[in-house]
Amino acid sequence: MIRAYEELLASGTELLALDARAVRTSIDVVSWVTSGDLDASTPCEGWALRELLEHMIVQHHGFAAAARGESDLGLWKPQPLGADPVGEYRAAAEHVLATFAEPGVLERQFPLPEVRDGIVIPGTLAVSFHFIDYVVHSWDVARALGRTVEFDDDLLSAALPVAEAVPRGAERERPGASFAPEVPGAQASGLDRILAVLGRSPSRPE
């Protein structure tokens, strides 16, 4: 798995294309949301759907800012949803995709002020973080709505080594951790395996 992850990081345009596909799937899933859904519970502990969408929106803006070399933590603080959450989400997603499409983005260093009191990492690594987030968050939104989401097999094959590379142990148990400890189901395949590795129960009731 480590070698597969390293090969993905070295793939350049392939990594960016995979991220874009995951984000565009998230746009499709969020397009199902209505105002009556915003208080629905999600697989993200303690978050209703509105909090999840606020997080997803600000993460797009945060990663876009990081791609520009900006390290202001304030850019990563969620803001309340406006009158058009679906449109707001789509705009944020298109913003980060446009930023990631700029020439040389993978050669840049991305400051991530949210992570470990602020780290600076290579663009390839940062985009892989964004990629796995939006595979998982697409499922989070779909499950909150009682629906399903599908990804192509090649995308899931690329996402699995990214999921496997996420640190385990105490990192996963801290308040505010991005992912919970691994749950039973990690021997499954496809999206179910990715979810289990990252602490989501694929069989979570609708």
PDB file of C-alpha atoms in Angstrom, residues 15-16 19 63 100 105-106 110 122-132:
ATOM      1  CA  LEU A  15      -3.875  12.729  -8.959  1.00  0.00           C
ATOM      2  CA  LEU A  16      -5.431  16.070  -9.878  1.00  0.00           C
ATOM      3  CA  ASP A  19      -9.419  14.740  -6.987  1.00  0.00           C
ATOM      4  CA  PHE A  63      -7.041  24.245   0.347  1.00  0.00           C
ATOM      5  CA  PHE A 100      -5.737  23.170  -8.439  1.00  0.00           C
ATOM      6  CA  VAL A 105       0.288  23.632  -8.426  1.00  0.00           C
ATOM      7  CA  LEU A 106       1.729  20.257  -7.424  1.00  0.00           C
ATOM      8  CA  PHE A 110       0.922  24.094   0.938  1.00  0.00           C
ATOM      9  CA  PRO A 122       4.220  19.342  -0.777  1.00  0.00           C
ATOM     10  CA  GLY A 123       1.332  20.013  -3.123  1.00  0.00           C
ATOM     11  CA  THR A 124       1.014  16.361  -4.107  1.00  0.00           C
ATOM     12  CA  LEU A 125       0.493  15.339  -0.493  1.00  0.00           C
ATOM     13  CA  ALA A 126      -2.016  18.140   0.119  1.00  0.00           C
ATOM     14  CA  VAL A 127      -4.065  17.209  -2.947  1.00  0.00           C
ATOM     15  CA  SER A 128      -4.151  13.588  -1.800  1.00  0.00           C
ATOM     16  CA  PHE A 129      -5.579  14.778   1.539  1.00  0.00           C
ATOM     17  CA  HIS A 130      -8.251  16.756  -0.305  1.00  0.00           C
ATOM     18  CA  PHE A 131      -8.996  13.792  -2.561  1.00  0.00           C
ATOM     19  CA  ILE A 132      -9.695  11.315   0.247  1.00  0.00           C
TER      20      ILE A 132
END
